[in-house]
Coordinates of C-alpha atoms in Angstrom, one line a residue:
Chain A
X1 CA 117.7 100.9 69.3
X2 CA 115.3 97.8 69.2
X3 CA 115.8 97.8 72.8
X4 CA 115.0 101.4 73.0
X5 CA 111.9 101.0 70.8
X6 CA 110.8 98.3 72.8
X7 CA 111.0 100.2 76.1
X8 CA 109.4 103.6 74.1
X9 CA 106.5 100.7 73.4
X10 CA 106.1 100.0 77.0
X11 CA 106.1 103.2 78.4
X12 CA 103.5 104.2 76.0
X13 CA 101.3 101.8 77.4
X14 CA 102.5 102.8 80.8
X15 CA 99.4 102.3 82.7
X16 CA 98.7 98.8 82.1
X17 CA 102.3 98.3 82.0
X18 CA 102.7 99.5 85.7
X19 CA 99.8 97.4 86.8
X20 CA 101.4 94.3 85.4
X21 CA 104.7 95.6 87.0
X22 CA 103.2 96.2 90.4
X23 CA 101.4 92.7 90.0
X24 CA 104.7 90.8 89.5
X25 CA 106.7 92.9 92.0
X26 CA 104.0 92.3 94.8
X27 CA 104.0 88.5 93.9
X28 CA 107.9 88.5 94.1
X29 CA 108.0 90.2 97.2
X30 CA 105.5 87.8 98.7
X31 CA 107.4 84.9 97.5
X32 CA 110.5 86.2 98.9
X33 CA 108.8 87.2 102.1
X34 CA 107.6 83.7 102.4
X35 CA 110.9 82.3 101.9
X36 CA 112.8 84.6 104.4
X37 CA 109.8 83.7 107.0
X38 CA 110.4 80.2 106.1
X39 CA 114.1 80.1 106.5
X40 CA 113.7 82.7 109.4
X41 CA 111.3 80.5 111.2
X42 CA 113.4 77.2 110.5
X43 CA 116.5 78.9 111.9
X44 CA 114.7 80.3 115.0
X45 CA 112.9 76.7 115.4
X46 CA 116.3 75.0 115.3
X47 CA 117.3 77.8 117.7
X48 CA 114.5 77.2 120.1
X49 CA 117.0 75.3 122.6
X50 CA 120.5 75.7 122.2
X51 CA 123.7 75.3 124.6
X52 CA 121.9 72.1 125.7
X53 CA 123.5 68.9 124.7
X54 CA 121.0 66.1 126.1
X55 CA 117.4 66.2 127.2
X56 CA 116.6 63.1 129.3
X57 CA 113.2 61.9 130.0
X58 CA 111.4 58.7 130.5
X59 CA 111.7 56.2 127.5
X60 CA 109.5 57.3 124.5
X61 CA 110.1 58.9 121.2
X62 CA 112.4 61.4 120.8
X63 CA 110.0 63.7 119.0
X64 CA 107.8 63.4 121.8
X65 CA 110.4 63.8 124.6
X66 CA 111.0 67.0 122.7
X67 CA 107.5 68.4 122.3
X68 CA 106.9 67.8 125.8
X69 CA 110.1 69.0 127.6
X70 CA 110.7 71.9 125.2
X71 CA 107.7 72.7 123.4
X72 CA 105.4 72.1 126.1
X73 CA 103.0 70.0 124.2
X74 CA 101.6 66.6 125.1
X75 CA 102.3 64.9 128.1
X76 CA 105.2 62.7 129.2
X77 CA 104.4 59.0 129.5
X78 CA 106.3 58.6 132.8
X79 CA 108.5 60.4 135.2
X80 CA 112.0 60.0 135.9
X81 CA 112.7 59.1 139.5
X82 CA 114.5 61.3 141.6
X83 CA 117.0 58.7 142.3
X84 CA 118.0 58.2 138.7
X85 CA 118.1 62.1 138.2
X86 CA 120.5 62.1 141.1
X87 CA 122.6 59.2 139.6
X88 CA 122.8 60.7 135.9
X89 CA 123.7 64.2 137.8
X90 CA 126.7 62.5 139.3
X91 CA 128.0 61.3 136.2
X92 CA 131.4 62.7 135.7
X93 CA 130.6 63.9 132.2
X94 CA 127.7 65.8 133.4
X95 CA 128.8 69.5 133.4
X96 CA 125.4 70.8 134.7
X97 CA 121.9 69.4 134.8
X98 CA 118.5 71.2 135.3
X99 CA 115.4 69.4 136.4
X100 CA 112.3 70.1 134.7
X101 CA 108.9 69.3 136.3
X102 CA 105.8 69.5 134.0
X103 CA 102.1 68.4 134.8
X104 CA 100.3 71.6 136.2
X105 CA 99.1 74.4 134.5
X106 CA 97.8 78.2 134.9
X107 CA 95.0 78.9 132.7
X108 CA 96.0 77.9 129.1
X109 CA 99.9 78.1 129.9
X110 CA 102.1 75.2 131.3
X111 CA 103.5 75.5 134.5
X112 CA 107.3 74.2 134.8
X113 CA 109.1 73.5 137.8
X114 CA 112.8 73.9 137.4
X115 CA 115.8 75.3 139.3
X116 CA 117.0 78.8 139.1
X117 CA 119.9 77.5 137.1
X118 CA 117.5 77.0 134.2
X119 CA 117.6 80.8 133.5
X120 CA 121.1 81.1 132.9
X121 CA 121.5 77.5 131.1
X122 CA 118.5 78.0 128.9
X123 CA 119.8 79.5 125.7
X124 CA 118.1 80.1 122.5
X125 CA 118.9 81.8 119.0
X126 CA 122.8 81.2 119.0
X127 CA 123.3 81.4 122.7
X128 CA 121.0 84.2 123.6
X129 CA 120.1 84.1 127.4
X130 CA 116.8 84.6 129.1
X131 CA 116.5 88.1 130.5
X132 CA 113.7 89.7 132.5
X133 CA 111.8 92.8 131.2
X134 CA 110.5 93.6 135.1
X135 CA 110.8 91.9 138.2
X136 CA 113.3 89.6 139.6
X137 CA 113.8 85.6 139.5
X138 CA 112.8 83.6 142.4
X139 CA 113.2 85.2 145.9
X140 CA 110.6 83.1 147.5
X141 CA 109.4 79.6 147.5
X142 CA 106.1 80.6 146.0
X143 CA 107.4 82.8 143.4
X144 CA 107.0 82.5 139.5
X145 CA 108.6 83.7 136.6
X146 CA 106.4 84.0 133.7
X147 CA 107.1 84.4 129.9
X148 CA 106.3 87.2 127.9
X149 CA 103.1 85.9 126.1
X150 CA 101.4 85.0 129.7
X151 CA 102.2 88.1 130.9
X152 CA 100.5 89.9 127.8
X153 CA 97.8 87.7 127.6
X154 CA 96.5 87.5 131.0
X155 CA 97.6 91.2 131.7
X156 CA 100.0 90.0 134.6
X157 CA 102.3 92.4 136.3
X158 CA 104.9 91.7 138.9
X159 CA 103.7 90.9 142.3
X160 CA 100.1 89.7 141.0
X161 CA 98.9 86.5 142.5
X162 CA 98.4 83.2 140.5
X163 CA 96.6 80.3 141.5
X164 CA 98.1 76.9 139.7
X165 CA 95.8 74.3 138.6
X166 CA 96.4 70.8 138.9
X167 CA 97.0 69.0 135.6
X168 CA 96.2 70.6 132.3
X169 CA 92.9 72.0 131.2
X170 CA 91.7 71.1 134.7
X171 CA 89.4 72.8 137.3
X172 CA 91.0 71.6 140.3
X173 CA 93.1 74.2 141.7
X174 CA 96.1 74.6 144.1
X175 CA 94.1 77.2 145.9
X176 CA 95.8 76.9 149.2
X177 CA 99.2 77.6 148.0
X178 CA 98.9 80.9 145.7
X179 CA 101.9 82.1 143.7
X180 CA 103.0 85.3 143.3
X181 CA 104.5 86.8 139.7
X182 CA 108.3 87.7 140.8
X183 CA 109.7 88.4 137.1
X184 CA 108.3 88.6 133.7
X185 CA 110.7 87.3 130.9
X186 CA 111.6 89.2 127.9
X187 CA 110.0 87.6 124.7
X188 CA 112.3 84.8 123.3
X189 CA 110.2 83.4 120.5
X190 CA 110.6 80.1 122.1
X191 CA 107.9 78.2 124.2
X192 CA 109.4 79.8 127.4
X193 CA 106.9 82.9 126.4
X194 CA 103.9 80.7 127.1
X195 CA 105.5 79.1 130.3
X196 CA 104.8 79.8 133.9
X197 CA 108.3 79.2 135.8
X198 CA 108.3 77.9 139.3
X199 CA 110.7 76.4 141.7
X200 CA 111.0 72.5 141.7
X201 CA 110.6 72.9 145.5
X202 CA 107.3 74.9 145.0
X203 CA 106.0 72.4 142.4
X204 CA 106.4 69.8 145.5
X205 CA 105.0 72.1 148.1
X206 CA 101.6 72.5 146.2
X207 CA 101.3 68.7 145.9
X208 CA 101.9 67.9 149.8
X209 CA 98.4 67.4 150.2
X210 CA 97.8 65.3 147.0
X211 CA 98.0 61.8 146.2
X212 CA 97.5 59.9 143.0
X213 CA 96.3 63.1 141.1
X214 CA 93.6 64.2 143.8
X215 CA 93.6 66.2 147.1
X216 CA 93.4 64.1 150.1
X217 CA 90.0 64.9 151.5
X218 CA 89.9 67.4 154.3
X219 CA 93.5 67.8 154.4
X220 CA 95.3 70.9 153.9
X221 CA 98.6 71.8 155.1
X222 CA 99.2 75.2 156.0
X223 CA 101.8 77.4 154.0
X224 CA 104.0 77.9 157.1
X225 CA 104.1 74.2 157.6
X226 CA 105.0 73.6 154.4
X227 CA 107.9 76.1 154.3
X228 CA 109.5 74.0 157.1
X229 CA 109.2 70.7 155.3
X230 CA 111.9 69.0 153.2
X231 CA 111.0 69.5 149.6
X232 CA 112.9 67.1 148.1
X233 CA 111.0 66.1 144.6
X234 CA 110.1 62.4 144.2
X235 CA 110.5 62.9 140.6
X236 CA 111.2 65.0 137.6
X237 CA 109.5 64.8 134.0
X238 CA 112.6 65.6 132.2
X239 CA 116.1 67.0 132.5
X240 CA 118.4 69.1 130.5
X241 CA 121.9 68.3 130.5
X242 CA 125.1 70.0 129.6
X243 CA 128.4 67.9 129.1
X244 CA 132.0 68.7 129.9
X245 CA 133.1 68.4 126.6
X246 CA 131.2 67.8 123.5
X247 CA 133.1 64.5 122.7
X248 CA 131.2 62.9 125.7
X249 CA 127.7 63.6 124.4
X250 CA 127.4 60.5 122.4
X251 CA 128.9 58.2 125.7
X252 CA 126.6 59.6 127.9
X253 CA 123.8 59.2 125.6
X254 CA 124.3 55.7 125.1
X255 CA 125.0 55.2 129.0
X256 CA 121.6 56.9 129.7
X257 CA 119.7 54.9 127.3
X258 CA 121.3 51.6 128.6
X259 CA 120.7 52.7 132.2
X260 CA 119.5 49.5 133.8
X261 CA 117.5 50.8 137.0
X262 CA 114.7 52.5 134.7
X263 CA 113.9 53.0 131.1
X264 CA 115.2 56.4 130.1
X265 CA 115.8 58.1 126.8
X266 CA 118.2 60.9 126.1
X267 CA 118.3 62.7 122.7
X268 CA 120.2 65.3 121.1
X269 CA 118.0 68.5 120.9
X270 CA 119.3 69.8 117.5
X271 CA 118.8 66.2 116.0
X272 CA 115.4 65.9 117.2
X273 CA 114.5 69.5 116.2
X274 CA 115.3 68.5 112.9
X275 CA 113.1 65.7 113.1
X276 CA 110.2 67.7 114.1
X277 CA 110.8 70.5 111.4
X278 CA 110.3 67.7 109.0
X279 CA 107.1 67.5 110.2
X280 CA 105.9 70.9 110.6
X281 CA 108.1 72.1 107.7
X282 CA 105.2 70.6 105.3
X283 CA 103.1 73.7 106.4
X284 CA 105.8 76.3 105.5
X285 CA 106.2 74.3 102.1
X286 CA 102.7 74.4 101.6
X287 CA 102.9 78.5 102.0
X288 CA 105.5 78.4 99.7
X289 CA 103.7 76.6 97.0
X290 CA 100.8 79.1 97.4
X291 CA 103.1 82.1 97.0
X292 CA 104.6 80.5 94.0
X293 CA 101.3 80.2 92.4
X294 CA 100.8 83.9 92.9
X295 CA 103.9 84.5 91.0
X296 CA 102.5 82.3 88.4
X297 CA 99.0 84.4 88.4
X298 CA 101.0 87.4 88.3
X299 CA 102.8 86.3 85.2
X300 CA 99.9 85.1 83.4
X301 CA 98.3 88.2 84.2
X302 CA 101.4 89.7 81.9
X303 CA 100.4 87.3 79.4
X304 CA 97.0 88.5 79.4
X305 CA 98.2 92.0 79.1
X306 CA 100.6 91.2 76.2
X307 CA 97.5 89.3 74.5
X308 CA 95.0 92.1 74.7
X309 CA 97.7 94.4 73.3
X310 CA 98.4 92.7 70.4
X311 CA 95.3 94.1 68.6
X312 CA 96.2 97.6 69.1
X313 CA 99.5 96.8 68.2
X314 CA 98.9 95.1 64.7
X315 CA 100.0 98.6 63.2
X316 CA 103.2 98.8 64.9
X317 CA 103.9 95.2 63.7
X318 CA 103.0 95.7 60.1
X319 CA 105.4 99.0 60.2
X320 CA 108.2 96.6 61.7
X321 CA 107.2 94.3 58.9
X322 CA 107.3 96.7 56.2
X323 CA 110.7 98.0 57.1
X324 CA 112.0 94.3 56.6
X325 CA 111.7 92.8 60.1
X326 CA 111.1 89.0 60.1
X327 CA 108.3 87.6 61.7
X328 CA 110.8 86.1 64.4
X329 CA 111.8 89.7 65.3
X330 CA 108.4 90.7 66.1
X331 CA 108.4 87.4 68.4
X332 CA 111.8 88.6 69.8
X333 CA 110.3 92.1 70.3
X334 CA 107.4 90.8 72.3
X335 CA 109.5 88.3 74.5
X336 CA 111.9 91.1 75.0
X337 CA 109.5 93.2 76.1
X338 CA 108.2 90.6 78.5
X339 CA 111.6 90.0 79.8
X340 CA 112.1 93.5 80.8
X341 CA 108.6 93.5 82.6
X342 CA 109.4 90.6 84.4
X343 CA 113.0 91.8 85.1
X344 CA 111.7 95.2 86.3
X345 CA 109.2 93.4 88.3
X346 CA 111.4 91.3 90.0
X347 CA 113.6 94.3 91.0
X348 CA 110.6 96.0 92.2
X349 CA 109.6 93.0 94.2
X350 CA 113.0 92.8 95.8
X351 CA 112.7 96.4 96.5
X352 CA 109.5 95.8 98.2
X353 CA 110.9 93.1 100.2
X354 CA 113.4 95.0 101.7
X355 CA 111.3 97.9 102.4
X356 CA 108.9 95.8 104.0
X357 CA 111.4 93.9 105.9
X358 CA 113.3 97.2 107.4
X359 CA 109.4 98.1 108.8
X360 CA 108.3 94.9 109.7
X361 CA 111.4 93.4 111.4
X362 CA 111.3 94.7 114.8
X363 CA 107.6 94.1 114.9
X364 CA 107.8 90.5 113.8
X365 CA 110.5 90.2 116.6
X366 CA 108.4 91.7 119.1
X367 CA 104.9 89.8 118.2
X368 CA 106.4 86.5 117.1
X369 CA 109.9 86.2 118.6
X370 CA 110.7 85.9 114.7
X371 CA 114.3 87.2 113.8
X372 CA 114.1 87.8 110.1
X373 CA 117.7 89.0 109.4
X374 CA 118.1 91.6 106.5
X375 CA 120.9 90.2 104.2
X376 CA 122.1 90.2 100.7
X377 CA 120.1 87.7 98.4
X378 CA 120.8 84.3 98.8
X379 CA 121.9 82.5 95.8
X380 CA 118.5 80.4 95.7
X381 CA 116.8 83.8 96.0
X382 CA 118.7 85.1 92.9
X383 CA 117.9 81.7 91.2
X384 CA 114.1 82.3 92.1
X385 CA 114.4 85.9 90.6
X386 CA 116.3 84.6 87.4
X387 CA 113.4 81.9 87.3
X388 CA 110.7 84.3 87.2
X389 CA 112.3 86.4 84.1
X390 CA 112.6 83.1 82.2
X391 CA 109.0 82.1 83.1
X392 CA 108.2 85.5 82.0
X393 CA 110.1 84.8 78.8
X394 CA 108.2 81.6 78.4
X395 CA 104.8 82.8 79.2
X396 CA 105.3 85.8 76.4
X397 CA 105.7 83.1 73.8
X398 CA 102.1 82.2 73.9
X399 CA 101.1 86.1 72.7
X400 CA 104.5 86.4 70.7
X401 CA 103.5 83.0 68.5
X402 CA 99.9 84.7 67.9
X403 CA 101.6 87.8 66.9
X404 CA 103.8 86.0 64.5
X405 CA 100.8 84.2 62.9
X406 CA 99.0 87.5 62.9
X407 CA 102.1 89.3 61.1
X408 CA 102.6 86.5 58.6
X409 CA 98.8 86.8 57.7
X410 CA 98.5 90.5 57.5
X411 CA 101.6 90.8 55.8
X412 CA 101.8 94.9 55.6
X413 CA 98.3 95.7 55.3
X414 CA 97.1 97.0 58.4
X415 CA 93.5 96.0 59.7
X416 CA 92.5 98.2 62.5
Chain B
X1 CA 103.8 97.6 27.0
X2 CA 106.6 96.1 28.8
X3 CA 109.5 98.1 29.7
X4 CA 113.1 97.2 28.6
X5 CA 114.6 97.3 32.2
X6 CA 111.7 96.6 34.5
X7 CA 112.4 96.9 38.1
X8 CA 109.2 95.5 39.1
X9 CA 107.7 92.7 36.9
X10 CA 104.5 90.9 37.8
X11 CA 103.5 87.9 35.3
X12 CA 100.5 85.5 35.3
X13 CA 100.2 86.1 39.3
X14 CA 97.3 84.5 41.0
X15 CA 96.6 84.9 44.5
X16 CA 94.3 83.8 47.0
X17 CA 94.1 84.9 50.7
X18 CA 94.6 81.7 52.7
X19 CA 90.9 80.7 54.5
X20 CA 89.1 83.3 52.2
X21 CA 87.8 81.4 49.2
X22 CA 85.6 84.4 48.1
X23 CA 88.2 86.5 47.0
X24 CA 90.8 85.7 44.5
X25 CA 93.1 88.3 42.5
X26 CA 95.2 87.5 39.2
X27 CA 97.5 90.0 37.5
X28 CA 98.5 88.9 33.8
X29 CA 101.0 91.1 33.5
X30 CA 102.4 94.6 35.1
X31 CA 105.6 96.0 35.0
X32 CA 107.5 99.4 36.2
X33 CA 110.9 100.4 34.5
X34 CA 113.7 101.5 36.8
X35 CA 113.5 105.3 37.4
X36 CA 109.8 105.4 36.5
X37 CA 107.2 107.2 38.7
X38 CA 104.0 104.8 38.5
X39 CA 100.6 105.6 39.9
X40 CA 98.2 102.7 40.4
X41 CA 94.5 104.0 40.5
X42 CA 92.1 101.9 42.3
X43 CA 89.0 102.2 44.7
X44 CA 89.4 100.3 47.7
X45 CA 88.7 96.8 47.5
X46 CA 90.1 96.7 44.1
X47 CA 93.2 94.5 45.2
X48 CA 95.6 97.2 45.6
X49 CA 97.0 96.2 49.1
X50 CA 97.1 92.4 48.0
X51 CA 99.2 93.4 44.8
X52 CA 101.6 95.9 47.2
X53 CA 101.9 93.2 49.6
X54 CA 102.9 90.9 46.7
X55 CA 105.4 93.1 45.2
X56 CA 107.1 93.9 49.0
X57 CA 107.0 89.9 49.5
X58 CA 105.2 90.0 52.9
X59 CA 102.8 87.3 50.6
X60 CA 103.6 85.1 48.0
X61 CA 101.6 84.3 44.7
X62 CA 100.1 81.1 44.5
X63 CA 101.2 80.7 40.8
X64 CA 103.1 83.1 38.4
X65 CA 105.9 85.7 39.0
X66 CA 106.7 88.3 40.8
X67 CA 110.3 89.7 40.7
X68 CA 112.0 92.8 41.8
X69 CA 115.2 94.3 40.5
X70 CA 115.6 90.8 38.8
X71 CA 114.9 88.8 41.7
X72 CA 111.9 86.2 41.6
X73 CA 110.8 86.6 45.0
X74 CA 108.9 83.3 44.9
X75 CA 112.4 81.9 44.9
X76 CA 113.7 83.4 48.2
X77 CA 112.7 82.0 51.2
X78 CA 110.4 84.3 53.8
X79 CA 113.4 85.4 55.8
X80 CA 115.3 86.2 52.4
X81 CA 112.3 88.0 51.3
X82 CA 112.3 90.2 54.3
X83 CA 116.0 91.2 54.0
X84 CA 115.5 91.6 50.5
X85 CA 112.6 94.0 51.1
X86 CA 114.8 95.7 53.8
X87 CA 117.2 96.4 51.1
X88 CA 115.5 97.4 48.2
X89 CA 112.0 98.9 49.1
X90 CA 111.1 102.1 51.2
X91 CA 107.6 101.8 52.2
X92 CA 105.1 104.6 52.8
X93 CA 101.8 104.0 54.5
X94 CA 98.4 105.7 54.3
X95 CA 98.8 107.3 57.6
X96 CA 100.0 106.1 61.2
X97 CA 103.7 105.5 59.4
X98 CA 105.4 106.1 62.5
X99 CA 106.2 104.2 66.0
X100 CA 104.2 106.7 67.9
X101 CA 106.4 106.2 71.1
X102 CA 110.0 106.2 69.1
X103 CA 111.8 109.5 68.4
X104 CA 111.6 110.7 65.0
X105 CA 115.4 109.7 64.6
X106 CA 114.6 106.1 65.5
X107 CA 111.9 106.0 63.1
X108 CA 113.9 107.1 60.4
X109 CA 116.8 104.8 61.1
X110 CA 114.5 101.7 61.6
X111 CA 114.7 100.3 58.2
X112 CA 118.9 100.5 58.6
X113 CA 118.3 98.0 61.2
X114 CA 117.3 95.3 59.2
X115 CA 119.3 96.4 56.0
X116 CA 122.8 96.3 56.4
X117 CA 123.3 97.0 52.8
X118 CA 121.5 100.5 53.1
X119 CA 123.0 101.0 56.4
X120 CA 126.4 101.0 54.5
X121 CA 125.5 103.5 52.1
X122 CA 124.7 105.8 54.8
X123 CA 127.8 107.4 56.5
X124 CA 126.7 109.3 59.4
X125 CA 123.0 108.2 60.1
X126 CA 122.0 111.1 62.2
X127 CA 123.8 113.6 59.6
X128 CA 121.9 112.1 57.0
X129 CA 118.5 111.8 58.7
X130 CA 119.0 115.6 59.5
X131 CA 119.6 116.3 55.9
X132 CA 116.8 114.3 54.5
X133 CA 114.3 116.4 57.2
X134 CA 115.6 119.7 56.0
X135 CA 115.3 118.7 52.1
X136 CA 111.7 117.5 53.2
X137 CA 111.2 120.9 55.0
X138 CA 110.8 119.4 58.2
X139 CA 112.0 121.7 61.6
X140 CA 114.8 119.9 63.5
X141 CA 112.7 117.2 65.1
X142 CA 114.9 114.5 65.3
X143 CA 114.7 114.0 69.1
X144 CA 111.2 114.3 69.4
X145 CA 108.6 111.9 70.0
X146 CA 106.8 110.8 66.8
X147 CA 103.4 111.0 68.0
X148 CA 103.9 114.9 69.0
X149 CA 104.1 115.8 65.5
X150 CA 101.4 117.0 63.0
X151 CA 99.9 114.3 60.6
X152 CA 101.5 116.2 57.5
X153 CA 105.0 116.2 59.2
X154 CA 104.6 112.5 60.3
X155 CA 104.0 111.8 56.6
X156 CA 107.4 113.5 55.6
X157 CA 109.0 111.6 58.3
X158 CA 107.9 108.8 56.6
X159 CA 109.2 109.7 53.5
X160 CA 112.6 110.4 55.2
X161 CA 112.5 106.9 56.4
X162 CA 111.6 105.3 53.0
X163 CA 114.5 107.2 51.6
X164 CA 117.2 106.7 53.9
X165 CA 120.0 104.3 52.4
X166 CA 118.6 105.2 48.9
X167 CA 116.6 101.8 48.3
X168 CA 116.0 101.4 44.3
X169 CA 112.1 101.4 44.8
X170 CA 109.7 103.5 47.1
X171 CA 106.4 102.1 47.2
X172 CA 103.5 104.2 48.9
X173 CA 100.1 103.4 49.8
X174 CA 97.6 106.4 49.5
X175 CA 100.2 108.4 51.3
X176 CA 98.2 111.8 50.8
X177 CA 94.9 110.4 51.7
X178 CA 95.1 111.9 55.2
X179 CA 96.5 115.3 54.0
X180 CA 94.4 118.3 53.2
X181 CA 95.0 119.6 49.5
X182 CA 97.6 122.2 50.2
X183 CA 99.6 119.7 52.0
X184 CA 99.1 117.0 49.5
X185 CA 100.7 119.4 47.0
X186 CA 103.7 120.4 49.2
X187 CA 104.1 116.7 50.2
X188 CA 104.2 115.2 46.5
X189 CA 106.5 118.2 45.6
X190 CA 109.1 117.3 48.1
X191 CA 108.6 113.4 47.4
X192 CA 109.1 113.9 43.7
X193 CA 112.0 116.2 44.5
X194 CA 113.8 113.5 46.3
X195 CA 112.7 110.9 44.1
X196 CA 114.1 112.5 40.8
X197 CA 117.3 113.7 42.5
X198 CA 118.0 110.1 43.2
X199 CA 116.7 108.1 40.1
X200 CA 114.3 106.1 42.4
X201 CA 111.6 104.4 41.1
X202 CA 108.6 105.2 42.6
X203 CA 105.2 103.0 42.9
X204 CA 102.2 105.0 44.5
X205 CA 98.7 103.6 44.4
X206 CA 95.9 106.1 45.1
X207 CA 91.9 106.5 44.3
X208 CA 92.6 110.3 43.1
X209 CA 93.1 110.5 39.6
X210 CA 94.0 114.3 40.0
X211 CA 97.4 113.4 41.3
X212 CA 98.2 111.7 37.7
X213 CA 99.7 114.5 36.1
X214 CA 103.0 114.2 38.1
X215 CA 103.4 110.6 37.3
X216 CA 105.3 109.2 34.1
X217 CA 102.5 106.8 34.0
X218 CA 99.1 106.4 35.3
X219 CA 97.9 102.9 35.4
X220 CA 94.3 101.7 36.4
X221 CA 94.1 98.4 38.4
X222 CA 90.8 97.5 36.9
X223 CA 93.1 97.2 33.4
X224 CA 95.9 95.2 34.8
X225 CA 93.8 92.8 37.6
X226 CA 91.2 90.5 37.4
X227 CA 89.1 89.9 40.7
X228 CA 87.0 86.7 41.1
X229 CA 84.1 87.3 44.1
X230 CA 82.1 84.6 44.8
X231 CA 79.6 84.7 47.7
X232 CA 81.1 83.6 50.8

């Protein structure tokens, strides 16, 4: 009966209670949404590259190697000579090896030289492969395949010409050897979206007339001549390696790290990704912190609502008191009310979250390549909801204690 | 003029509201016999609400003794007093007696929630509430929301609530002041009918001396209390 009366009392103050409910619901949805984004982003991030067992580059730090080889952020300190590359490729543990050559750019996007095998070996999000949304993979020397973001930002379609600039953010262009867009990749949510991919040979070809980072003055080898040349790269920036058996990964890693001819570094992408996440994850935690503050604000709002309702409810409390209710019953009533509100708010929040997720999931996947799975609430999220209800109860103790004092002082006299 | 078997007995009581030094009430002696109906006459500000609160045990005297049904209220703890009040006293206020959002039935049954003793005297609560309502001339309104009733009907529901479980004492604080004269008379008829039928003690406070004829005894608050007022 007390529960029924508490619900009745809440319903009687429907509008303010509905506002409080909405505030709590929205904040809970926001909090859970951010949490979903966070875990989704983390999972997407950890799945940026999968299926690759080792990444090899010149000796530097593992995060740095990961940044430039996978995320195309920053530059390689050094290259790996073609001889070393061939040497590693010849190791019996190596099932496949794909060279990566970086250093040129097109507009704000990096150009990556690689082999056609890249399209088949590069995996992301638990083994998903790269797919074309239109066009074809390389058919000609000067063909490029561009990522979805590149195509969307620059408005390219298949057969459009591309002039590659030497270096990054540079004005010297490889004007003499323009490329053609042969294919556009589907959105992946990985750095591949922001990459212009060309063949190793093409990267070599556009640098035929270049030496020490500058064009040899007056020299311009005609494209026809270049096509006849032996375009073996002199060096690669990094290489992706798949091993025959996962058990050999560590042995091969050590072997490469102790390679006597040249200082090299081999990293396990998963481990390096986690190291990197530890750095960028701080932002996510900050976001989570902010949305937690929003929940706290909503709860304080509820406290304010209860507070402001106290005066108009002194009569209600006097009636309860006259019927023999203890002051503690009054406290219990207010706390019960807050718990009901918070619980209903939490449920509303969950509903809002799932509605939002259902609507936004394909959009977010398209726009950011971020896949947010719609699944049952995790234990952690249930704890969060429970926490909201408990926090609601705790917060309501403040006005409840005031009600306790009021009802002690008022006795049965109703002052309104 | 102390009755032989007082159900309410107030002796040498002094009370001062905490934090309000300007007002103090003292009651040298006042008592009500079991089954008696007493009208306390007093203007507002004459200390009647304070006296009622003392008798109901929501406040305690600074000195002296208030006993109800033979129990010295000052000897009970706060929680015990609340329980005692639930068991022994049915309360009727001036107006706005009911929880407006609750059903009539919930309002009537509310005291039983706090008094297992009164609950045990009632068999089927809903049946009892219905009987009380019809005895008080109310239509079948048990499931209606209390706020949909007229003021007169609400006051009768308040009577039903005070009577349920048959507490020995009914305390009424100006229960007729919100009613017009015709309703007042009907209201009192019904109240007295119930009180007499169950030999319940009735202590009513009013400023209206015309009501006095129905009561066994009319007491003017001025005669039994002294109020000290100092400029605050």
